[in-house]
Coordinates of C-alpha atoms in Angstrom, one line a residue:
Chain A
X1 CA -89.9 5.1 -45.7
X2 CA -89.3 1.7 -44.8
X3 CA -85.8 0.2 -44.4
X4 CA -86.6 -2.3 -46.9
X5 CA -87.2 0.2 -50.0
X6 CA -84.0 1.6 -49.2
X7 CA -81.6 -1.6 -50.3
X8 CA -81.0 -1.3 -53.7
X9 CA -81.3 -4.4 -55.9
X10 CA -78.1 -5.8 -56.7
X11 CA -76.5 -5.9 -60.1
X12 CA -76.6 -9.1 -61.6
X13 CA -72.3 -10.7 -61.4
X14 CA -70.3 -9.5 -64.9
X15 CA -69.5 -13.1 -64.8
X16 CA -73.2 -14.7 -65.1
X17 CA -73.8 -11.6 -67.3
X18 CA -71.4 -12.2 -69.7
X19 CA -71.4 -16.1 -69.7
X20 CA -75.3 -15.8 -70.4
X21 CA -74.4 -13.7 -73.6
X22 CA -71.6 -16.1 -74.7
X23 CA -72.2 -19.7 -73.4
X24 CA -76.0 -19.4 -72.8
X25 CA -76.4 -23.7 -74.0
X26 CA -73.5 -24.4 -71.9
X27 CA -75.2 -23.4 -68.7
X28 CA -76.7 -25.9 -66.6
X29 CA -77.6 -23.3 -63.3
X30 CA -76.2 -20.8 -61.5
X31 CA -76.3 -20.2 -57.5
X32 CA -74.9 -18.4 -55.0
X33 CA -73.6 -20.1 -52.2
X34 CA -71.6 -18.2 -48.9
X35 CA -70.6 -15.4 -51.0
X36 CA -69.3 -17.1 -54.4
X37 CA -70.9 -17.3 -57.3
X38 CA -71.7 -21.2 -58.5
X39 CA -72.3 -21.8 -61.8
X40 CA -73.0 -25.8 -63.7
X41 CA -71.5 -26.2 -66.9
X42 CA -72.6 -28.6 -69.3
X43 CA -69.6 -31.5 -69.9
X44 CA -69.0 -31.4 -73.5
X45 CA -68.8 -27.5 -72.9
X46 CA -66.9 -27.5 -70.1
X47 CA -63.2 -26.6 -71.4
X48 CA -64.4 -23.8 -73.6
X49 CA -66.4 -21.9 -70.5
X50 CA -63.4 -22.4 -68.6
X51 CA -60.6 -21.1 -71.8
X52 CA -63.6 -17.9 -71.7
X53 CA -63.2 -17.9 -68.1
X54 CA -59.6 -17.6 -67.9
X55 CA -58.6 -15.7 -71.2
X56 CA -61.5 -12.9 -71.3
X57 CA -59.9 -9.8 -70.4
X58 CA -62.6 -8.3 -68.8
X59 CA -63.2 -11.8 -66.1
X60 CA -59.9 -13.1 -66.0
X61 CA -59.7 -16.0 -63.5
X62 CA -56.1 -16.8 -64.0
X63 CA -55.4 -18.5 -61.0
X64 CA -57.1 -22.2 -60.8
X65 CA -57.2 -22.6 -57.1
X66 CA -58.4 -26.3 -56.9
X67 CA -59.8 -29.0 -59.5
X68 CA -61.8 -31.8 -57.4
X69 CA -64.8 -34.0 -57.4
X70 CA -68.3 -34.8 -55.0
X71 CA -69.6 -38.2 -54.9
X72 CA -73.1 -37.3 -54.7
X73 CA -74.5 -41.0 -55.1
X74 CA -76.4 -40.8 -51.6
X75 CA -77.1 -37.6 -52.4
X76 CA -81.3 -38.5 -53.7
X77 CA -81.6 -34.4 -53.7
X78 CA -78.3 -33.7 -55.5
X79 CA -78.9 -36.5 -57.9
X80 CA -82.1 -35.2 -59.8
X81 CA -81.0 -31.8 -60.2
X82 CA -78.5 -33.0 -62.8
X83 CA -80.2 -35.9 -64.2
X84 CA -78.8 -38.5 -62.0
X85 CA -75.2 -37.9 -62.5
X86 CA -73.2 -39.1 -60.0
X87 CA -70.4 -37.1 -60.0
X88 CA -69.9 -33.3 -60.1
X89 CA -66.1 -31.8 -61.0
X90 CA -65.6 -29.1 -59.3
X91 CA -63.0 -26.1 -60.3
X92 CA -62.5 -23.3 -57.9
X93 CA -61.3 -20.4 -59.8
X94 CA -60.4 -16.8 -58.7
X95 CA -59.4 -13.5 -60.6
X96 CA -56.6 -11.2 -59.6
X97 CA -58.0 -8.7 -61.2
X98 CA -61.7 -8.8 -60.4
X99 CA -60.5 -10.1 -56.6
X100 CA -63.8 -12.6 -56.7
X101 CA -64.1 -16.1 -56.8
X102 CA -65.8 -18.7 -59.2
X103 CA -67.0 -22.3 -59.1
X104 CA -67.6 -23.9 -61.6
X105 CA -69.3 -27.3 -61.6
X106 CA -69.4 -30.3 -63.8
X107 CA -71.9 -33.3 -63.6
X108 CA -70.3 -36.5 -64.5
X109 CA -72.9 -39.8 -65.2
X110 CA -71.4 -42.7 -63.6
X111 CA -71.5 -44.6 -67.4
X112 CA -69.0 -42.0 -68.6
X113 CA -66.4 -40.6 -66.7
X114 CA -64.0 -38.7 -69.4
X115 CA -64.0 -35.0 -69.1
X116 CA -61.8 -32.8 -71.1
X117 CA -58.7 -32.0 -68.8
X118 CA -57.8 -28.0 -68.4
X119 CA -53.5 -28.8 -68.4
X120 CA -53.3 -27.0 -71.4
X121 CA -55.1 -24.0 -69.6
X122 CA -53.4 -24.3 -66.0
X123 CA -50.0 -26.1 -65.3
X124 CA -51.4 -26.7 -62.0
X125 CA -54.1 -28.5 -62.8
X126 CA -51.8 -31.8 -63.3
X127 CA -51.7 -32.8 -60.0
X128 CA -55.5 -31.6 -59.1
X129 CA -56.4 -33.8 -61.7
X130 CA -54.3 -37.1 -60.9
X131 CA -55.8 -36.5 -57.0
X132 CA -59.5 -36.2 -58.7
X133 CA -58.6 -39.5 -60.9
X134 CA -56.9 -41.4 -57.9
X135 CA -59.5 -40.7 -55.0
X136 CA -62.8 -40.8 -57.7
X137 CA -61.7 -42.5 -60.8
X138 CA -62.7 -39.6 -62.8
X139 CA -60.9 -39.8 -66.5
X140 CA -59.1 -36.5 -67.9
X141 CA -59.2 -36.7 -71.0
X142 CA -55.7 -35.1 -72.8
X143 CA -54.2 -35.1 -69.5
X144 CA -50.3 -35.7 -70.0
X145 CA -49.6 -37.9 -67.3
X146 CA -52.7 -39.5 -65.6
X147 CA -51.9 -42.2 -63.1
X148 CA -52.6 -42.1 -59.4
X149 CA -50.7 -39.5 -57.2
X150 CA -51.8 -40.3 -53.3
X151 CA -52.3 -43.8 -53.2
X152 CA -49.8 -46.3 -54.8
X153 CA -49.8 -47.3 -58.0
X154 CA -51.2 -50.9 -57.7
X155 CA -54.4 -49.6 -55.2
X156 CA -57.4 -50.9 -56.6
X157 CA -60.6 -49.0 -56.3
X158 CA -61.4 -45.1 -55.6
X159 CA -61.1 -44.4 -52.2
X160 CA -63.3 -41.3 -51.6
X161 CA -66.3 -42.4 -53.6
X162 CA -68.9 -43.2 -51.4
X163 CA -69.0 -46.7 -51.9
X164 CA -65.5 -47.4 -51.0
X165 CA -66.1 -48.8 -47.1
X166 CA -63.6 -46.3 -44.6
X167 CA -61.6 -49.1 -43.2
X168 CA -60.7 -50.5 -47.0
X169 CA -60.9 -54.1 -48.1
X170 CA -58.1 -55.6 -46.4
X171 CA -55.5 -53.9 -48.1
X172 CA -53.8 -52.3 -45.2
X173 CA -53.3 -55.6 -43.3
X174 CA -52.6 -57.9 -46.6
X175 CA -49.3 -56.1 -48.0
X176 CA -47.1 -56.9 -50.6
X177 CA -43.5 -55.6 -50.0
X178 CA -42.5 -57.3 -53.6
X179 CA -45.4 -55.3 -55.7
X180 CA -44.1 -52.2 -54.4
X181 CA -41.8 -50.0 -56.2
X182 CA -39.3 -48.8 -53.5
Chain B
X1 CA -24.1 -50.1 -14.6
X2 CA -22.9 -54.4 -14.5
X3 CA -19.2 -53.6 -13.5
X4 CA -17.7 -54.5 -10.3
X5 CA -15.3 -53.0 -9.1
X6 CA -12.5 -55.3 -6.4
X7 CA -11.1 -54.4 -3.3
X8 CA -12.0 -51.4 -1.3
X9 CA -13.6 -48.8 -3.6
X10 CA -13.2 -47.4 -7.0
X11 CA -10.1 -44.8 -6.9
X12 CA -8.8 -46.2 -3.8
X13 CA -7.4 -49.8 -5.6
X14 CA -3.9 -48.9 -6.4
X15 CA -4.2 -51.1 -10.1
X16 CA -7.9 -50.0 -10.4
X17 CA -9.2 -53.5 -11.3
X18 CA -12.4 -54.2 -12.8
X19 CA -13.8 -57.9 -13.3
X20 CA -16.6 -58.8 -15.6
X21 CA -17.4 -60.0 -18.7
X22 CA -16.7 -59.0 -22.4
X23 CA -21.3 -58.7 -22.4
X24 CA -21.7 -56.7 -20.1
X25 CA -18.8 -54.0 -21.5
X26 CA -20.4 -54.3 -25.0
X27 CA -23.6 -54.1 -23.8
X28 CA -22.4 -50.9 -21.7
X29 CA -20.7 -49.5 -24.6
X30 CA -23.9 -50.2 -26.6
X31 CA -26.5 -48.6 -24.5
X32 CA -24.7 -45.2 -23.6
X33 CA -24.3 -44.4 -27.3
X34 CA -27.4 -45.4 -29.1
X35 CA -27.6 -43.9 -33.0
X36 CA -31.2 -42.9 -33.3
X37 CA -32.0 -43.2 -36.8
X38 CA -35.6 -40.9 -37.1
X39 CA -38.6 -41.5 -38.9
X40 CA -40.7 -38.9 -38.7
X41 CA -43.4 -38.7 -40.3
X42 CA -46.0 -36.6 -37.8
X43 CA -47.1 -34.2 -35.4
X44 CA -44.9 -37.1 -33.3
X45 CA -41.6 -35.6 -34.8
X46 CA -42.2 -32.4 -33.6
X47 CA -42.1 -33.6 -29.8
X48 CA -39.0 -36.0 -31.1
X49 CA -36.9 -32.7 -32.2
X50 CA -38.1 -31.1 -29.1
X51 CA -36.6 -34.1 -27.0
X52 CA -33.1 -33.3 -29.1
X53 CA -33.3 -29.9 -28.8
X54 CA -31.4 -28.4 -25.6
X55 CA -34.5 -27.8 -23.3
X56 CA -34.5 -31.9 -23.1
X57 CA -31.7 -32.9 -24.7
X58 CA -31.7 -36.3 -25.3
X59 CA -27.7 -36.0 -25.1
X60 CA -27.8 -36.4 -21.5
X61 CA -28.5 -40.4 -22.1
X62 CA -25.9 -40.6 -25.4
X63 CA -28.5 -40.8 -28.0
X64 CA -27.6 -37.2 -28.7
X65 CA -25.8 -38.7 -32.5
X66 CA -29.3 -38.7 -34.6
X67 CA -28.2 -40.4 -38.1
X68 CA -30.1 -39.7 -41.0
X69 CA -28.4 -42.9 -42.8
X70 CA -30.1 -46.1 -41.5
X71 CA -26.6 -48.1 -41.7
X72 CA -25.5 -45.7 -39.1
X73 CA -27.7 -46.2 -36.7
X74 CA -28.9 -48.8 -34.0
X75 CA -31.8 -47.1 -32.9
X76 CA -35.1 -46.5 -35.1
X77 CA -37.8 -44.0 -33.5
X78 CA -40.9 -44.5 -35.9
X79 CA -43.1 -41.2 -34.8
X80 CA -45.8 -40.6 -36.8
X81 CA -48.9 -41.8 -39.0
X82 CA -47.7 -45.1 -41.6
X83 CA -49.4 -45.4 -44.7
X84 CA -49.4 -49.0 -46.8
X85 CA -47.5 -46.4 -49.3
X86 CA -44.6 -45.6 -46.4
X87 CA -44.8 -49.0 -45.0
X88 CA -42.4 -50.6 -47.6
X89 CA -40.0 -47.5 -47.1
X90 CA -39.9 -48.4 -43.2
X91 CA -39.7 -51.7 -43.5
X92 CA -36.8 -51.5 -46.1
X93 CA -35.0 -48.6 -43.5
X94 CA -35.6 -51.4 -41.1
X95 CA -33.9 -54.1 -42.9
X96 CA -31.2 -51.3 -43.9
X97 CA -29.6 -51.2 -40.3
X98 CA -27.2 -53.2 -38.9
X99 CA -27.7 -55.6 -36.1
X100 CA -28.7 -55.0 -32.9
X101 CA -31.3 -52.4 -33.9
X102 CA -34.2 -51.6 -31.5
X103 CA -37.7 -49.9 -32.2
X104 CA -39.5 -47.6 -30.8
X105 CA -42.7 -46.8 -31.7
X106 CA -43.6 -43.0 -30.8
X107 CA -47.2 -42.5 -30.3
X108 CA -50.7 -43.6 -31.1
X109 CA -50.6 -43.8 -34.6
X110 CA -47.6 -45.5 -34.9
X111 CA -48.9 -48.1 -32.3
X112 CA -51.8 -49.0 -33.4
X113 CA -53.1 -46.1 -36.2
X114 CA -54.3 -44.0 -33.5
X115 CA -58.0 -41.7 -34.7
X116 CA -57.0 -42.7 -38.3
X117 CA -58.8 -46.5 -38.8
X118 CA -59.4 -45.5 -42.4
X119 CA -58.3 -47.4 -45.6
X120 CA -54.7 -45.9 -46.2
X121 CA -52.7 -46.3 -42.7
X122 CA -51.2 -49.0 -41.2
X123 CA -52.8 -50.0 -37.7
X124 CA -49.7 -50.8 -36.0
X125 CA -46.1 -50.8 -37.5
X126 CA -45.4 -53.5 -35.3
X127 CA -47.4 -56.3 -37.8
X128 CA -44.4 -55.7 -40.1
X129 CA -41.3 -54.5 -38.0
X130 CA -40.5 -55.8 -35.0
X131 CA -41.2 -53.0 -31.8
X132 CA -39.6 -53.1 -28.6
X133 CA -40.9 -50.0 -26.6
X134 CA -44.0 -48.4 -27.2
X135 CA -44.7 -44.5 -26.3
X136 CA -48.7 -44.0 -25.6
X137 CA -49.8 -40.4 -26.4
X138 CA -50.9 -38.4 -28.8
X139 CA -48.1 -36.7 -29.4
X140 CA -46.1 -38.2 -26.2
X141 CA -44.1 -35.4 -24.4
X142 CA -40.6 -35.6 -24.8
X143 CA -40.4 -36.9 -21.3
X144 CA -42.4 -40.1 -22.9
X145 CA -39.8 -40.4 -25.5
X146 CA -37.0 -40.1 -22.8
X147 CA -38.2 -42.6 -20.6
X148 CA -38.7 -44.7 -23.9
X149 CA -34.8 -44.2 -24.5
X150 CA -34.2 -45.6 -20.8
X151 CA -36.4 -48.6 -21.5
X152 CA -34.4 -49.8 -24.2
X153 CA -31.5 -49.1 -22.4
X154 CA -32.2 -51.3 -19.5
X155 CA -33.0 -54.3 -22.1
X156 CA -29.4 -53.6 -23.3
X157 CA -28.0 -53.8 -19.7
X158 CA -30.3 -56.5 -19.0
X159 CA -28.3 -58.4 -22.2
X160 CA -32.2 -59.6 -23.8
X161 CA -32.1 -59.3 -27.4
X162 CA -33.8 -56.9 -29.2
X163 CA -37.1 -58.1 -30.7
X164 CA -35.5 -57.8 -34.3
X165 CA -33.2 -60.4 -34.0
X166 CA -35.5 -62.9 -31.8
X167 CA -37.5 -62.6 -35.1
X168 CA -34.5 -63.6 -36.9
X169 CA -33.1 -66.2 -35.0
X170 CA -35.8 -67.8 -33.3

């Protein structure tokens, strides 16, 4: 008997399981990548995977460990998977009770950059979400409080796409001392 | 030290008389007690609290008072990365102390931005505060930053002004 007849196949994840049962329109794909399970969620779907997500008893990923975004505009490969939307939200989740970790992924087309914000879900998501508007100029919709967090408030431009250049546009040599709010 | 002592030898002058001039005593006064006011904003401050603490201690030169209030202090020690969102809080620290004030600017990043040429950070806080003694290093050893302390204490024997006030008045 060969070693390879001996591994057993391995039990398809609760989690893809059970969001296949429940939220089969909603999803987009599913991968595996170093260990975590990936899955793409649909954008008009996305806050009601993620209230399943976190209020299911048997899943419960409670803890929201990080909301934030990929530029994937030079990314020809990324790109066609998801129809040519630019951008992809990414929330990293992870249950106390299951001890596993989620991510969930959201494409975002370039033409319309609202998605529905999770602050009513997670507190913590505020600031996630200001970082992911400030740095991408991605639009939470319902978010309480949505201005930019890092850079100051009169910054033009998204820094981390990837069409902002690295050294700005002049901005840190031409300063205004008056337009800031010290 | 800029004082000279008449007749035979400090201690052996029954009066003990010193001649010079009212500079040079300020000026003496000024540089043994220098007020560091710190802005740390980096790995830099690390090796700056290191200099204060009592394996270096900074004390030894007189700049042992550090003042956390900018109207307190004569000496400003920017160590560390400035970004365009600081550089309005330095520059209004700056204005904030009284004069003479001297700079030093503690490290790469402070001197010129140092690895981090990217959009946010200010390459050189010396295009929008005056500077008058640059540390290279990345983080400098608190020997740099001593040394730095004795530079700026030999412009303040040598009676130049600080850079600040050339700015100002020339």
């Amino acid at each position: 008997m060969s070693e390879e007849n001996q591994v057993e196949e391995q039990p398809k994840p609760l989690v893809l399981e059970k969001l296949e049962a429940n939220h089969a329109d909603a999803l987009l794909a599913q991968d595996e990548s170093r260990g975590t399970i990936v899955v793409v969620i649909h954008k008009e779907q996305a806050y009601a995977v993620l209230e399943y997500l976190k209020t299911d008893p048997e899943l419960a990923y409670t803890f929201l460990v990080d909301v934030t975004a990929v530029d994937n505009s030079q990314m020809e490969s990324e790109l066609m998977q998801f129809d040519y939307a630019r951008f992809m939200v990414v929330y990293q989740l992870y249950s106390y009770q299951g001890q596993c970790r989620l991510r969930v992924k959201v494409p975002v087309h370039e033409n319309d950059l609202s998605v529905a914000s999770v602050t009513e879900l997670w507190q913590g998501a505020n600031w996630l979400e200001r970082e992911t508007y400030d740095m991408f100029g991605i639009n939470f919709e319902g978010h309480p409080d949505l201005r930019r967090i890092l850079m100051p408030d009169d910054f033009e431009g998204y820094p981390l796409r990837k069409d902002y250049p690295l050294r700005g546009r002049g901005e840190r040599e031409s300063f205004n001392f008056d337009k800031q709010n010290v | 030290m800029g004082l000279d002592f008449v007749g035979q030898g400090a201690g052996q002058t029954d009066g003990n008389i010193i001649t010079t001039t009212i500079d040079k005593v300020v000026n003496w006064g000024r540089k043994n007690s220098l007020w560091p006011m710190p802005f740390g904003t980096a790995c830099c401050a690390i090796e700056m609290m290191a200099t204060l603490a009592s394996k270096f201690d900074l004390s030894r030169f007189g700049s042992e008072a550090i003042r956390f209030s900018p109207r307190q202090s004569d000496l400003l020690i920017v160590s560390g990365r400035i970004s365009i969102k600081m550089m309005p809080v330095l520059k209004r620290i700056y204005d904030q102390m009284p004069d003479p004030k001297w700079v030093i600017s503690m490290g790469a990043c402070a001197s010129c931005g140092g690895v981090f040429d990217t959009y946010t950070l200010i390459q050189g806080v010396d295009q929008f505060i005056p500077v008058d003694v640059y540390i290279p290093g990345c983080p400098p050893r608190p020997e740099d930053l001593i040394d730095a302390v004795l530079q700026v204490q030999q412009k303040i024997t040598s009676g130049a002004s600080p850079k600040g006030v050339e700015a100002v008045y020339e």
